[in-house]
Short mmCIF file of C-alpha atoms in Angstrom, two decimals:
data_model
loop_
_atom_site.label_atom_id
_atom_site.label_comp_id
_atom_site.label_asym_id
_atom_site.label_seq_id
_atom_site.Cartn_x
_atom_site.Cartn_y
_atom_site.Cartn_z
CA UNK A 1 0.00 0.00 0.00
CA UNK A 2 3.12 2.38 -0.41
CA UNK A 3 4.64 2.96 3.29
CA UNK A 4 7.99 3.78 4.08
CA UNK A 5 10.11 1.64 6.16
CA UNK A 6 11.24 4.13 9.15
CA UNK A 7 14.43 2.19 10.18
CA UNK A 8 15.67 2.81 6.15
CA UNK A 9 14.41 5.98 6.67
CA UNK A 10 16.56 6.71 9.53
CA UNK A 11 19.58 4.98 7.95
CA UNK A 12 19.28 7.20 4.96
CA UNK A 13 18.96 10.71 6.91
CA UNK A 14 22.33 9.33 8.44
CA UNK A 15 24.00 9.01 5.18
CA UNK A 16 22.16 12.18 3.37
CA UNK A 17 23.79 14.13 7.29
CA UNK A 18 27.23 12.77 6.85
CA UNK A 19 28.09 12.43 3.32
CA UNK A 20 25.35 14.08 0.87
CA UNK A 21 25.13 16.92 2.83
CA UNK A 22 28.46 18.48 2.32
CA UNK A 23 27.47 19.21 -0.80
CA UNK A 24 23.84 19.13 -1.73
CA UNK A 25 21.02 20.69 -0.08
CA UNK A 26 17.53 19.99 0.91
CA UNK A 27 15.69 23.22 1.08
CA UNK A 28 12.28 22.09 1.22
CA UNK A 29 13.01 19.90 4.07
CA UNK A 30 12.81 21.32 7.54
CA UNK A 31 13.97 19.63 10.66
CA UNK A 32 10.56 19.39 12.51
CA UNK A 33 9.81 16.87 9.14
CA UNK A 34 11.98 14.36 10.73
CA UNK A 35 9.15 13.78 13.57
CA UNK A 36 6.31 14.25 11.57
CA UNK A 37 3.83 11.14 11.23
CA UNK A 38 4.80 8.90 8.02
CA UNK A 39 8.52 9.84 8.35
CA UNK A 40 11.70 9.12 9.92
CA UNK A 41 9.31 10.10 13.28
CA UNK A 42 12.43 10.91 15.33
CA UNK A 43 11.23 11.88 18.73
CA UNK A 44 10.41 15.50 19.58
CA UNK A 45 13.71 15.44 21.58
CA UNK A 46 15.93 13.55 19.30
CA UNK A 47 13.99 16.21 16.40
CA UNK A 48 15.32 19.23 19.08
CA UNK A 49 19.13 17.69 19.46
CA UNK A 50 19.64 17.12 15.11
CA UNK A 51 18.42 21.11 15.00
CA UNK A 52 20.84 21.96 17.59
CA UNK A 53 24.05 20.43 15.43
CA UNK A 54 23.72 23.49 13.30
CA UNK A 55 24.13 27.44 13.44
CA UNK A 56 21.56 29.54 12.41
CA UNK A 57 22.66 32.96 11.42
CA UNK A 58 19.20 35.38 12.38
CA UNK A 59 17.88 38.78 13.49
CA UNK A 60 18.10 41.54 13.36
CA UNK A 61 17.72 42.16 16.67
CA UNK A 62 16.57 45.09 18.66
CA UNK A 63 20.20 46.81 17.52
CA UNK A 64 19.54 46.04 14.29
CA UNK A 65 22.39 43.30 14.53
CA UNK A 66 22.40 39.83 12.91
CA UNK A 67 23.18 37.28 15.56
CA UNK A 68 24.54 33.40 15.32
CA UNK A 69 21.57 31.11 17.29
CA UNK A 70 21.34 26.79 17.42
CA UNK A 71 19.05 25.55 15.17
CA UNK A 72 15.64 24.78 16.13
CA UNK A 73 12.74 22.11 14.46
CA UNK A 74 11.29 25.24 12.16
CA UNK A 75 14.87 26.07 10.34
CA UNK A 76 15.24 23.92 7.25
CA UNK A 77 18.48 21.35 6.44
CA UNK A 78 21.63 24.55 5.85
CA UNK A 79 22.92 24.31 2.46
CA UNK A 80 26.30 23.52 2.61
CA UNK A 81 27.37 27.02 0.99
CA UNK A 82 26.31 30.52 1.17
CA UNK A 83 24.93 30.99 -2.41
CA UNK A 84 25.07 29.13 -5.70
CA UNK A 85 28.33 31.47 -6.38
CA UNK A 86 30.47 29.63 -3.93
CA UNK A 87 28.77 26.09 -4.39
CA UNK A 88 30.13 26.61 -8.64
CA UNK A 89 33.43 27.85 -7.40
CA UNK A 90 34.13 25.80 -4.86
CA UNK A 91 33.36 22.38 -7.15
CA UNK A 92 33.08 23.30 -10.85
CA UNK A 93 29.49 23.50 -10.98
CA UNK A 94 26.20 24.05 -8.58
CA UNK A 95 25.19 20.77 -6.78
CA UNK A 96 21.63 19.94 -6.82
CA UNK A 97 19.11 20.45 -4.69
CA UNK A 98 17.74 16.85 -3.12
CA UNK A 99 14.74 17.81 -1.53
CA UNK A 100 12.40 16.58 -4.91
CA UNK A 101 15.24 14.70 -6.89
CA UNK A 102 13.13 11.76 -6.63
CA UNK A 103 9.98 12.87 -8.38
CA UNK A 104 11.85 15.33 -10.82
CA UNK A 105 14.39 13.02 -12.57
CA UNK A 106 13.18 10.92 -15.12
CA UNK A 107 14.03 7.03 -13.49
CA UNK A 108 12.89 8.26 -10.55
CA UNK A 109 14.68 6.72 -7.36
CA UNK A 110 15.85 3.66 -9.70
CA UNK A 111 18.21 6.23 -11.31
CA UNK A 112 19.20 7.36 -8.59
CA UNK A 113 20.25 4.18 -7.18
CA UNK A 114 21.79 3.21 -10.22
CA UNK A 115 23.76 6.30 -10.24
CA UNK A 116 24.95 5.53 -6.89
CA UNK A 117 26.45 2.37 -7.41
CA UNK A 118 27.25 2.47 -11.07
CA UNK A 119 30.88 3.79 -10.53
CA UNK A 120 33.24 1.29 -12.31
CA UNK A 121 36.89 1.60 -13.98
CA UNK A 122 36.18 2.99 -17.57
CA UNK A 123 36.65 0.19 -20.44
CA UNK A 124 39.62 0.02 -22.20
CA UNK A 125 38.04 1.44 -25.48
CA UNK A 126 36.41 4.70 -23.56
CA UNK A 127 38.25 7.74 -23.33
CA UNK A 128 37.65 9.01 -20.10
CA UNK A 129 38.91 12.84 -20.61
CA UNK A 130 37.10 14.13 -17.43
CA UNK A 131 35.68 13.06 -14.38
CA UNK A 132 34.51 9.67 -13.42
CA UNK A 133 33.47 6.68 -15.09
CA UNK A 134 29.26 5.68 -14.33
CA UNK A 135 28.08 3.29 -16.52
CA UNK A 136 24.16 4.76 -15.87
CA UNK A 137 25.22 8.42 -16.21
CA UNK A 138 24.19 9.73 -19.66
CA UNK A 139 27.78 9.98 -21.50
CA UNK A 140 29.25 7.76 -18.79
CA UNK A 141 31.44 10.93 -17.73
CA UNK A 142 30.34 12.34 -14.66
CA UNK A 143 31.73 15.07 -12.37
CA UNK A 144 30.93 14.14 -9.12
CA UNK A 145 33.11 11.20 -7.41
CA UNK A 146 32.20 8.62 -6.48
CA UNK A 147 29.88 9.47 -2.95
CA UNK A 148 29.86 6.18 -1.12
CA UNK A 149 32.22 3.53 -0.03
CA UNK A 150 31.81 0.44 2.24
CA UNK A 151 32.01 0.97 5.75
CA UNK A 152 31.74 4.62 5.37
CA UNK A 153 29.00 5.33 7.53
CA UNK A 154 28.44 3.74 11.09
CA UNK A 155 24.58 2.54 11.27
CA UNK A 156 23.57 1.78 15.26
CA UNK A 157 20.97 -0.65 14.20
CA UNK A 158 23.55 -3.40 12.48
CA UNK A 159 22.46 -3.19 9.49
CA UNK A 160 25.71 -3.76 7.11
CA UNK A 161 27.05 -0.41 5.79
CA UNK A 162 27.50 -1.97 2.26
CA UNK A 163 27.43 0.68 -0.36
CA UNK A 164 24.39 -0.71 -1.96
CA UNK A 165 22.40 -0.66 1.76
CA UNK A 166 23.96 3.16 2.28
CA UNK A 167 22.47 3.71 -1.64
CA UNK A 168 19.04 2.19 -1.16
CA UNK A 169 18.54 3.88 2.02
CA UNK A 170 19.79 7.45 1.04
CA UNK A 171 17.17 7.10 -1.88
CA UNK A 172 14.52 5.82 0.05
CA UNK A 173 14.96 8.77 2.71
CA UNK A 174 14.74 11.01 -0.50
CA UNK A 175 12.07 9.78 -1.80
CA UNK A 176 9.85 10.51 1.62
CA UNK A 177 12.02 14.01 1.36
CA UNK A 178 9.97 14.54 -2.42
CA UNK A 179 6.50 12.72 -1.18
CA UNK A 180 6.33 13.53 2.53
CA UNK A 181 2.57 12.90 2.88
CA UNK A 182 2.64 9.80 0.20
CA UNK A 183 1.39 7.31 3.41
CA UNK A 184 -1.35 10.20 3.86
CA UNK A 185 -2.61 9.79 0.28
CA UNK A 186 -3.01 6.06 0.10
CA UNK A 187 -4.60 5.51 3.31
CA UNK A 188 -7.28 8.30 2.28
CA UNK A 189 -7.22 6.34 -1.31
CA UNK A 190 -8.30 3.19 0.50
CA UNK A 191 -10.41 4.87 2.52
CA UNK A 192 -12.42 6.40 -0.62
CA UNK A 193 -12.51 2.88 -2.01
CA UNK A 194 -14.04 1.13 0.52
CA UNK A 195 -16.71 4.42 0.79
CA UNK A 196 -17.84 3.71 -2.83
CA UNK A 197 -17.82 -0.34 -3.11
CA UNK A 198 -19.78 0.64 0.27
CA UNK A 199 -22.28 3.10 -1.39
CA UNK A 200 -22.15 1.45 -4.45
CA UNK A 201 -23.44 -2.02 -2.56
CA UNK A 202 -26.23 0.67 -1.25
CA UNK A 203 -27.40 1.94 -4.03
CA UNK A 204 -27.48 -1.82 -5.96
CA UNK A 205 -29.91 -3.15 -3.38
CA UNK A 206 -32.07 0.20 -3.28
CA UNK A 207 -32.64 -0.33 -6.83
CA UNK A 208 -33.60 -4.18 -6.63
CA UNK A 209 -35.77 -2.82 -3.88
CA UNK A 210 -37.44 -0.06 -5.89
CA UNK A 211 -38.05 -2.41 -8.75
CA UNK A 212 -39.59 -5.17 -6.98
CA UNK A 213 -41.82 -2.89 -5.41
CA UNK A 214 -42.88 -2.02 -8.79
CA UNK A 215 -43.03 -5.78 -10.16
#
């Protein structure tokens, strides 16, 4: 019925926190998300402690001063630079943005999986002049290395930190990150369902009943 596992979900924030994160963003995602109903559903106190990790610059305040602040559930995830400027100068080019990756590249989260773990030594007859061999990346040349590697991230729960776990689980945590209220929608789906084989099972047997009161 389309749910989301919360332990992958969990898993994946991990890896999108300690490895996606230093260079893409997730705008659209805000930390009080991360205990909302049909997500990771962190606790309101473990939702409080990921906010605090991070400095918020704010203000002004009554001196017309900006001031430096932790982070609190209503901020959303920082971007890892200051403006697109110094993302493109810093690495070549502007990272994307994850928060809807999922829904807005064709392949969906099989693409991005595949992206993940398609990094391989470029064959013999390709001339790699640039960046890194992928063999799903259109071209097969791809600028960004290659994000994951075994062992790389610790995951409390004993689950083994293979790359392909850390690549199904960052893709599953952005796919809830792109359809936050999907759960939402197909329980009130089901719900309308059952209200019309319901009403349609009413309306049958009012109609057998208003024609054998005629017959």
């Amino acid at each position: 019925f389309g749910t989301y596992d919360r332990d992958a979900l969990r898993r994946g924030y991990k890896v999108y926190k300690e490895v996606c994160a230093v260079c893409h963003s997730m705008e659209f995602v805000h930390f009080r998300n991360l205990g909302e109903p049909g997500g990771p559903e962190f606790s309101e106190g473990q939702v409080k402690a990921l906010a605090a990790e991070i400095t918020v610059e704010d203000g002004p305040d009554a001196a017309g001063d900006m001031f430096e602040r932790p982070g609190e559930p209503k901020d959303p995830f920082p971007s890892p630079y200051p403006n697109p400027e110094a993302a493109a100068a810093a690495l070549g080019a502007v990272p994307a943005d994850l928060s809807l990756v999922a829904k807005s590249r064709a392949g969906g989260v099989d693409y991005l999986y595949s992206l993940l773990v398609g990094y391989e030594e470029a064959p013999e007859d390709f001339e790699l002049t640039t960046g890194y061999y992928n063999k799903y990346f259109s071209g097969h040349m791809i600028a960004m290395p290659p994000p994951l590697t075994d062992g790389q991230v610790d995951y409390e729960d004993g689950t083994p930190n293979t790359v392909d776990q850390m690549a199904r689980d960052v893709v599953h945590f952005m796919m809830w990150a792109a359809e936050p209220k999907l759960e939402q929608r197909h329980r009130m789906g089901f719900q309308v369902m059952i209200y019309l084989v319901l009403l349609s099972g009413i309306l049958y047997f009012a109609m057998r009943k208003v024609w054998a009161d005629q017959h």
